[in-house]
Short mmCIF file of C-alpha atoms in Angstrom, two decimals:
data_model
loop_
_atom_site.label_atom_id
_atom_site.label_comp_id
_atom_site.label_asym_id
_atom_site.label_seq_id
_atom_site.Cartn_x
_atom_site.Cartn_y
_atom_site.Cartn_z
CA MET A 771 131.45 94.56 85.15
CA GLY A 772 130.84 94.68 88.83
CA ASN A 773 131.68 91.11 89.64
CA GLU A 774 135.30 90.82 88.70
CA PHE A 775 137.70 89.36 91.19
CA ASP A 776 139.25 91.61 93.72
CA ASN A 777 142.38 90.69 91.86
CA LYS A 778 145.56 92.60 91.95
CA CYS A 779 146.88 90.70 89.00
CA GLY A 780 144.87 92.91 86.65
CA PHE A 781 143.07 90.10 84.81
CA MET A 782 139.49 91.13 84.16
CA SER A 783 137.28 88.11 84.48
CA ASP A 784 133.77 87.02 85.18
CA PRO A 785 134.20 84.13 87.63
CA VAL A 786 130.51 83.88 88.47
CA SER A 787 129.59 83.22 84.86
CA TYR A 788 132.34 80.62 84.71
CA LEU A 789 131.18 79.03 87.93
CA TYR A 790 127.62 78.66 86.70
CA GLY A 791 128.61 77.62 83.18
CA GLU A 792 127.30 80.75 81.51
CA MET A 793 130.56 81.95 80.08
CA PRO A 794 131.13 81.81 76.30
CA ALA A 795 133.57 79.09 75.23
CA GLU A 796 136.39 81.41 74.13
CA GLU A 797 136.32 83.39 77.38
CA ARG A 798 136.21 80.16 79.28
CA THR A 799 139.45 78.97 77.80
CA ALA A 800 141.17 82.27 78.54
CA PHE A 801 139.92 82.21 82.11
CA GLU A 802 141.15 78.68 82.67
CA ASP A 803 144.54 79.56 81.27
CA HIS A 804 144.77 82.47 83.64
CA LEU A 805 143.68 80.45 86.66
CA SER A 806 146.40 77.88 86.07
CA GLY A 807 149.05 80.55 86.50
CA CYS A 808 147.53 82.94 89.08
CA ASP A 809 147.33 81.81 92.71
CA GLU A 810 145.35 84.83 93.83
CA CYS A 811 142.59 84.29 91.29
CA THR A 812 142.61 80.59 92.01
CA ASP A 813 142.04 81.24 95.72
CA GLU A 814 139.23 83.65 95.02
CA PHE A 815 137.62 81.23 92.66
CA ALA A 816 137.99 78.40 95.16
CA ALA A 817 136.26 80.53 97.78
CA ILE A 818 133.16 81.20 95.73
CA SER A 819 133.14 77.61 94.46
CA PHE A 820 133.09 76.38 98.04
CA SER A 821 130.11 78.60 98.86
CA ARG A 822 128.27 77.53 95.77
CA LEU A 823 128.86 73.89 96.57
CA SER A 824 127.52 74.43 100.09
CA VAL A 825 124.34 76.00 98.80
CA MET A 826 123.95 73.27 96.21
CA GLU A 827 124.31 70.67 98.92
CA TRP A 828 121.64 72.35 100.93
CA GLN A 829 119.38 72.60 97.91
CA ARG A 830 119.85 68.93 97.02
CA GLY A 831 119.67 67.65 100.57
CA GLU A 832 116.61 69.54 101.71
CA PHE A 833 114.74 70.90 98.74
CA ALA A 834 115.22 68.84 95.59
CA HIS A 835 113.23 65.87 96.87
CA LEU A 836 110.31 67.96 98.11
CA PRO A 837 107.16 67.70 96.06
CA THR A 838 105.61 70.93 94.90
CA PRO A 839 102.79 71.71 97.30
CA GLU A 840 99.29 71.67 95.96
CA ILE A 841 98.26 75.27 95.69
CA VAL A 842 94.55 75.84 95.67
CA ILE A 843 93.12 79.19 94.74
CA PRO A 844 89.71 79.76 96.32
CA TYR A 845 88.38 81.52 93.23
CA GLU A 846 84.85 82.06 94.48
CA ALA A 847 85.92 83.11 97.95
CA ALA A 848 88.50 85.42 96.47
CA ARG A 849 85.80 87.12 94.46
CA SER A 850 83.08 87.24 97.10
CA ASN A 851 85.49 88.61 99.69
CA SER A 852 87.09 90.87 97.20
CA TRP A 853 87.24 93.91 99.50
CA ILE A 854 88.92 91.91 102.25
CA GLY A 855 91.13 90.31 99.66
CA SER A 856 92.09 93.69 98.28
CA ILE A 857 93.15 94.88 101.71
CA ARG A 858 95.12 91.71 102.36
CA GLY A 859 96.60 91.88 98.92
CA MET A 860 97.76 95.44 99.51
CA PHE A 861 100.03 94.22 102.28
CA ALA A 862 101.67 91.83 99.87
CA LEU A 863 102.21 94.41 97.19
CA PRO A 864 105.70 95.80 96.74
CA GLY A 865 106.14 99.27 98.15
CA PHE A 866 103.20 99.04 100.52
CA GLY A 867 105.40 99.03 103.62
CA PRO A 868 107.35 102.20 102.78
CA ALA A 869 104.16 103.96 101.69
CA MET A 870 102.43 103.13 104.97
CA ALA A 871 105.47 104.19 106.97
CA ALA A 872 105.54 107.52 105.16
CA ALA A 873 101.81 108.02 105.78
CA VAL A 874 102.20 107.27 109.49
CA VAL A 875 105.11 109.70 109.80
CA LEU A 876 103.08 112.39 108.03
CA LEU A 877 100.12 111.80 110.33
CA ILE A 878 102.29 112.03 113.43
CA VAL A 879 104.04 115.19 112.28
CA GLY A 880 100.73 116.75 111.23
CA GLY A 881 99.13 115.79 114.53
CA MET A 882 101.98 117.30 116.51
CA TYR A 883 101.84 120.49 114.44
CA PHE A 884 98.11 121.04 114.89
CA GLY A 885 98.20 119.88 118.48
CA PHE A 886 100.88 122.40 119.31
CA TYR A 887 99.31 125.36 117.60
CA SER A 888 95.72 124.72 118.63
CA GLY A 889 96.88 124.11 122.20
CA ALA A 890 98.72 127.42 122.25
CA GLY A 891 95.67 129.23 120.85
CA LYS A 892 93.33 127.87 123.50
CA GLU A 893 95.20 129.15 126.49
CA GLN A 894 94.79 132.81 125.75
CA PRO A 895 91.00 133.12 125.84
CA VAL A 896 90.84 131.32 129.18
CA ALA A 897 93.11 133.88 130.76
CA VAL A 898 91.17 136.82 129.37
CA SER A 899 87.68 135.61 130.04
CA ALA A 900 88.19 134.18 133.49
CA PRO A 901 87.11 137.32 135.39
CA LYS A 902 83.92 137.65 133.40
CA GLN A 903 82.42 134.48 134.78
CA ASN A 904 83.01 135.65 138.27
CA VAL A 905 80.90 138.69 137.62
CA ALA A 906 78.22 137.69 135.18
CA GLU A 907 76.69 134.50 136.53
CA PRO A 908 75.72 135.48 140.05
CA ILE A 909 73.79 138.56 138.97
CA VAL A 910 71.40 136.60 136.84
CA ASN A 911 70.87 134.00 139.51
CA SER A 912 70.52 136.40 142.38
CA VAL A 913 67.43 138.13 141.05
CA GLU A 914 64.76 135.76 142.37
CA PRO A 915 65.58 133.93 145.54
CA ARG A 916 66.99 136.58 147.85
CA PRO A 917 64.66 138.68 149.90
CA ILE A 918 67.59 140.65 151.25
CA ALA A 919 67.99 142.46 148.03
CA PRO A 920 65.34 145.19 148.53
CA ALA A 921 66.84 146.22 151.84
CA ALA A 922 69.97 147.29 150.17
CA GLU A 923 68.35 148.61 147.04
CA PRO A 924 69.15 152.30 147.39
CA GLU A 925 72.80 151.67 147.50
CA PRO A 926 74.65 151.71 144.23
CA ALA A 927 76.18 148.46 143.34
CA PRO A 928 79.80 148.85 142.67
CA VAL A 929 80.11 145.26 141.62
CA THR A 930 77.54 145.23 138.88
CA ILE A 931 78.70 144.40 135.47
CA SER A 932 79.28 147.35 133.32
CA GLN A 933 80.75 145.40 130.45
CA GLU A 934 77.59 143.47 129.79
CA GLY A 935 75.96 146.46 128.23
CA SER A 936 72.49 145.69 129.60
CA PRO A 937 71.09 148.99 130.86
CA GLU A 938 67.73 147.53 131.91
CA ARG A 939 69.29 145.60 134.74
CA SER A 940 68.75 147.15 138.08
CA PRO A 941 71.75 147.77 140.22
CA ARG A 942 72.33 145.20 142.90
CA PRO A 943 73.15 145.77 146.52
CA VAL A 944 76.58 144.81 147.57
CA ARG A 945 75.30 142.80 150.47
CA ALA A 946 72.94 140.75 148.39
CA LYS A 947 75.55 140.10 145.85
CA ILE A 948 78.17 139.05 148.32
CA THR A 949 75.77 136.72 150.10
CA GLN A 950 74.62 135.19 146.92
CA ARG A 951 78.11 134.71 145.71
CA ALA A 952 79.20 133.14 148.92
CA GLN A 953 76.34 130.73 148.69
CA LYS A 954 76.99 129.70 145.16
CA VAL A 955 80.65 129.35 144.75
CA ASN A 956 83.75 129.81 146.70
CA ARG A 957 84.84 132.62 144.54
CA PRO A 958 86.83 135.35 146.19
CA LEU A 959 85.55 138.86 146.08
CA THR A 960 88.83 139.88 144.69
CA ALA A 961 87.54 138.71 141.36
CA ASP A 962 84.93 141.45 141.45
CA LEU A 963 87.40 143.92 142.72
CA ASP A 964 89.77 142.98 140.00
CA GLU A 965 87.01 143.47 137.55
CA LYS A 966 86.35 146.88 138.98
CA ALA A 967 89.94 147.75 138.84
CA LYS A 968 90.14 146.92 135.21
CA PRO A 969 86.87 148.08 133.72
CA ALA A 970 88.36 149.00 130.42
CA VAL A 971 89.46 145.52 129.49
CA PRO A 972 87.09 144.22 126.87
CA VAL A 973 85.89 140.79 127.72
CA GLN A 974 84.68 138.87 124.76
CA LYS A 975 84.25 135.29 125.78
CA ALA A 976 82.12 133.66 128.39
CA PRO A 977 84.36 132.42 131.13
CA VAL A 978 84.88 128.73 131.40
CA LEU A 979 86.79 127.93 134.52
CA SER A 980 85.09 124.64 135.00
CA ASN A 981 82.05 122.70 133.95
CA PHE A 982 80.65 122.82 137.42
CA ASP A 983 77.02 123.84 137.47
CA ASP A 984 76.45 126.38 140.20
CA ASP A 985 72.68 126.10 140.19
CA GLU A 986 72.67 122.52 141.25
CA ASP A 987 75.11 122.89 144.04
CA ASN A 988 72.98 122.78 147.16
CA SER A 989 75.63 121.66 149.54
CA LEU A 990 76.14 123.41 152.82
CA ARG A 991 78.93 125.92 152.81
CA LEU A 992 81.00 127.40 155.53
CA ALA A 993 79.88 130.90 154.57
CA ASP A 994 76.23 129.95 155.14
CA LEU A 995 76.97 128.54 158.56
CA ILE A 996 78.80 131.67 159.54
CA GLU A 997 76.00 133.84 158.29
CA ASP A 998 73.23 131.80 159.94
CA GLY A 999 75.12 131.61 163.19
CA GLY A 1000 75.56 135.32 163.21
CA VAL A 1001 79.24 134.97 163.85
CA MET B 637 94.23 74.61 76.64
CA HIS B 638 96.25 77.73 77.45
CA SER B 639 99.67 76.09 77.52
CA SER B 640 100.95 77.91 74.45
CA GLU B 641 99.88 81.38 75.55
CA PRO B 642 102.47 83.80 76.95
CA ASP B 643 102.16 84.84 80.59
CA GLU B 644 100.92 88.32 79.80
CA LYS B 645 98.10 86.98 77.64
CA LEU B 646 97.13 84.56 80.39
CA VAL B 647 96.89 87.43 82.83
CA GLU B 648 94.60 89.29 80.47
CA LEU B 649 92.39 86.23 80.15
CA ALA B 650 92.39 85.72 83.91
CA LYS B 651 91.40 89.32 84.42
CA ALA B 652 88.41 88.68 82.17
CA GLY B 653 87.39 85.85 84.50
CA ASP B 654 89.08 82.87 82.86
CA GLN B 655 90.07 80.71 85.81
CA ALA B 656 91.78 78.18 83.55
CA ALA B 657 94.16 80.89 82.42
CA PHE B 658 95.17 81.64 85.99
CA SER B 659 95.53 77.90 86.67
CA GLU B 660 98.01 77.78 83.81
CA ILE B 661 100.03 80.62 85.35
CA LEU B 662 99.96 78.71 88.61
CA ARG B 663 101.13 75.52 86.92
CA ARG B 664 104.01 77.33 85.23
CA TRP B 665 105.31 79.16 88.26
CA GLU B 666 104.38 77.17 91.35
CA ARG B 667 107.61 75.16 91.51
CA LYS B 668 109.81 78.19 91.04
CA ILE B 669 107.88 80.28 93.53
CA PHE B 670 107.97 77.40 96.01
CA ALA B 671 111.72 77.09 95.44
CA LEU B 672 112.18 80.81 95.99
CA CYS B 673 110.13 80.68 99.18
CA PHE B 674 112.05 77.63 100.41
CA GLY B 675 115.36 79.30 99.72
CA MET B 676 114.23 82.45 101.48
CA LEU B 677 112.61 80.77 104.47
CA GLY B 678 114.43 77.45 104.78
CA ARG B 679 111.36 75.51 105.88
CA GLU B 680 109.02 73.45 103.78
CA ASP B 681 105.83 74.29 105.65
CA GLU B 682 106.47 78.01 105.67
CA ALA B 683 107.57 77.96 102.03
CA SER B 684 104.40 76.12 101.12
CA ASP B 685 102.26 78.68 102.95
CA ALA B 686 104.15 81.57 101.39
CA ALA B 687 103.73 80.12 97.90
CA GLN B 688 100.01 79.62 98.50
CA GLU B 689 99.62 83.17 99.78
CA THR B 690 101.60 84.50 96.84
CA PHE B 691 99.24 83.05 94.28
CA ILE B 692 96.14 84.03 96.22
CA ALA B 693 97.45 87.60 96.50
CA ALA B 694 98.29 87.58 92.80
CA TYR B 695 94.80 86.42 91.89
CA ARG B 696 93.16 89.02 94.08
CA ASN B 697 95.33 91.75 92.63
CA LEU B 698 95.04 90.77 89.01
CA LYS B 699 93.33 94.06 88.21
CA ASN B 700 96.37 95.94 89.52
CA PHE B 701 98.67 94.22 87.05
CA ARG B 702 98.98 96.63 84.14
CA GLY B 703 101.55 94.78 82.11
CA GLU B 704 104.36 97.24 82.77
CA ALA B 705 106.43 94.49 84.38
CA ARG B 706 106.78 90.86 83.48
CA VAL B 707 104.46 88.38 85.12
CA SER B 708 107.51 86.62 86.57
CA SER B 709 108.73 89.89 88.13
CA TRP B 710 105.32 90.58 89.56
CA LEU B 711 105.00 87.09 91.06
CA HIS B 712 108.53 87.17 92.44
CA ARG B 713 107.96 90.50 94.11
CA ILE B 714 104.78 89.30 95.75
CA ALA B 715 106.56 86.11 96.86
CA VAL B 716 109.55 87.99 98.24
CA ASN B 717 107.23 90.28 100.16
CA GLN B 718 105.37 87.31 101.59
CA CYS B 719 108.69 85.74 102.62
CA LEU B 720 109.96 88.95 104.18
CA THR B 721 106.74 89.28 106.15
CA ILE B 722 107.18 85.74 107.46
CA LYS B 723 110.84 86.39 108.24
CA ARG B 724 109.93 89.50 110.20
CA ARG B 725 107.48 87.44 112.20
CA GLN B 726 110.20 84.85 112.81
CA LYS B 727 112.58 87.53 114.01
CA SER B 728 110.14 88.62 116.64
CA ARG B 729 110.04 85.09 118.05
CA ALA B 730 112.33 84.00 120.82
CA GLU B 731 115.73 82.66 119.86
CA ASP B 732 115.04 79.23 121.31
CA LEU B 733 112.03 78.88 119.03
CA ILE B 734 114.26 79.45 116.02
CA ASP B 735 116.60 76.75 117.22
CA GLU B 736 113.64 74.45 117.52
CA ASP B 737 112.73 75.24 113.93
CA ASP B 738 116.16 74.29 112.77
CA GLY B 739 115.91 71.04 114.62
CA MET B 740 112.60 70.32 112.98
CA GLN B 741 113.97 71.04 109.55
CA ASP B 742 116.74 68.51 110.06
CA LYS B 743 114.14 65.78 110.02
CA PHE B 744 113.46 66.46 106.35
CA PHE B 745 117.00 65.78 105.27
CA VAL B 746 117.21 62.69 103.10
CA ALA B 747 120.39 60.84 103.79
CA SER B 748 121.94 58.47 101.33
CA PRO B 749 121.50 54.86 102.43
CA LEU B 750 125.22 54.30 101.83
CA SER B 751 126.47 57.07 104.08
CA SER B 752 127.61 56.32 107.61
CA PRO B 753 125.74 57.77 110.61
CA GLY B 754 128.71 59.99 111.45
CA ARG B 755 128.88 61.35 107.96
CA THR B 756 125.15 61.88 107.83
CA ALA B 757 125.23 63.81 111.10
CA GLU B 758 128.02 65.95 109.76
CA LYS B 759 126.07 66.68 106.62
CA VAL B 760 122.96 67.56 108.57
CA GLU B 761 124.96 69.92 110.75
CA ARG B 762 126.60 71.42 107.74
CA MET B 763 123.29 72.09 106.01
CA LYS B 764 121.96 73.74 109.09
CA LEU B 765 124.93 76.10 109.05
CA VAL B 766 124.53 76.83 105.35
CA ARG B 767 120.85 77.52 105.83
CA GLN B 768 121.55 79.91 108.66
CA ALA B 769 124.36 81.61 106.74
CA VAL B 770 122.20 82.12 103.66
CA ARG B 771 119.34 83.44 105.75
CA ALA B 772 121.68 85.92 107.39
CA LEU B 773 122.60 87.49 104.05
CA PRO B 774 121.11 90.88 103.14
CA ALA B 775 117.78 90.47 101.35
CA ASP B 776 119.00 91.48 97.89
CA LEU B 777 121.95 89.06 97.99
CA HIS B 778 119.81 86.35 99.53
CA GLN B 779 117.24 86.65 96.79
CA VAL B 780 119.76 86.40 93.97
CA ILE B 781 121.48 83.34 95.35
CA VAL B 782 118.16 81.61 95.92
CA MET B 783 116.94 82.42 92.42
CA LYS B 784 120.13 80.99 91.00
CA GLU B 785 120.43 77.85 93.09
CA PHE B 786 116.86 76.95 93.89
CA GLU B 787 114.97 78.27 90.93
CA GLU B 788 117.89 77.48 88.63
CA MET B 789 117.36 80.65 86.63
CA THR B 790 119.95 82.03 84.25
CA PHE B 791 121.58 85.40 84.91
CA GLN B 792 119.52 86.86 82.11
CA GLU B 793 116.28 85.58 83.61
CA ILE B 794 117.17 86.93 87.03
CA SER B 795 118.06 90.26 85.46
CA GLU B 796 114.71 90.46 83.70
CA THR B 797 112.75 89.27 86.69
CA LEU B 798 114.34 91.69 89.11
CA GLU B 799 114.59 94.40 86.47
CA ILE B 800 118.21 95.09 87.27
CA PRO B 801 121.25 95.05 84.94
CA LEU B 802 122.94 91.76 84.21
CA SER B 803 126.18 93.02 85.72
CA THR B 804 124.35 93.80 88.97
CA VAL B 805 123.03 90.26 89.12
CA LYS B 806 126.53 88.83 88.76
CA SER B 807 127.96 91.32 91.18
CA ARG B 808 125.36 90.48 93.81
CA LEU B 809 125.89 86.79 93.36
CA TYR B 810 129.64 87.17 93.66
CA THR B 811 129.26 89.25 96.81
CA ALA B 812 126.76 86.78 98.24
CA LEU B 813 129.09 83.84 97.65
CA LYS B 814 132.01 85.65 99.22
CA GLN B 815 130.03 86.68 102.27
CA LEU B 816 128.76 83.16 102.59
CA LYS B 817 132.29 81.83 102.58
CA LEU B 818 133.25 84.17 105.39
CA ARG B 819 130.22 83.19 107.44
CA LEU B 820 130.80 79.49 106.93
CA GLU B 821 134.46 79.81 107.85
CA ARG B 822 133.55 81.46 111.11
CA THR B 823 131.48 78.45 112.15
CA PRO B 824 133.35 75.32 111.13
CA VAL B 825 131.50 72.03 111.24
CA GLU B 826 132.60 69.67 113.94
CA VAL B 827 132.95 66.18 112.57
CA VAL B 828 131.23 63.64 114.79
#
């Protein structure tokens, strides 16, 4: 039994059963005989008797006189709101708390795992494709509006995109391209030069440096002022 | 009408839509569940709410009861969970609010007309300490002592309800009583 006294006298007893009157008569007599001669067991028994008496006092003083509350089951409401009731009832069911805690932990761990790996995977394409945007967009946009382009037509365009694989595109003059680029974005020419320097690098993704739409940017730029002023 | 039916049969009938069968379960267990809730929470109003919520939750979850456990075990578990939820809410309250609660509970104490005011005050103070000491026990010990003292269940009934061995019930009760003694000794009652 797990509830024997912490006795050093060696007498195996069941004081709780004795205390609550659930000990068989023959064991009861033996226990009483032992108590009369063992101070240690008597002290232990007195301790648990004192606690029991205290709880009994509390029970009698505060609970025994209380009427049983009238419990009303809203049968119809319980049925009509059965889905809400089921959810509420789940919270009251044993084991719901640990199950929810486990689910939350799994979600967090899973979220961290996917967040980490998908985040790491996204960074690489940005680095590779960044130069491509610098080269590709201005060429398409520079076809129509610039009258300067024909003047420089005979010259080969060292900055044209070779990676695009579109042979029907006519080569662009450097001047036209630089002007156009200066007007559109504040991109350094080094991007083009870099591109030239590394022609063999296969670029597979469209560059996404920002969501800024170049075509709608009509603001005045320092490069335009310098050009118009002839400085 | 259903008074002679065993609990399990009543649950089957209630599942089939027999409200009278569930009312019989309610009639059989409401006092014990209220006693358990009172012993766990120490306040009549909260115990009453917890008992009400227990039976509503039981009714709503009738279909989940598959008869693997006893009806008493099932109801006790729901009640204990309701009480623990309320206790967690209480814990999150400020300490002064808890003291207020204890003060409110003192009003419900019924003093004997023969006892002197000093003695009554001592008893009230003593009960407050006992209540606090019992509430401070670990949940498994708390539950056993409440089932024994408030629900007046036998060791065998507690064992069957909690689905634990008889020796564990006695062991828990013994430990609970010893811990209670230590807690009560630490805060002796000052006689007015």
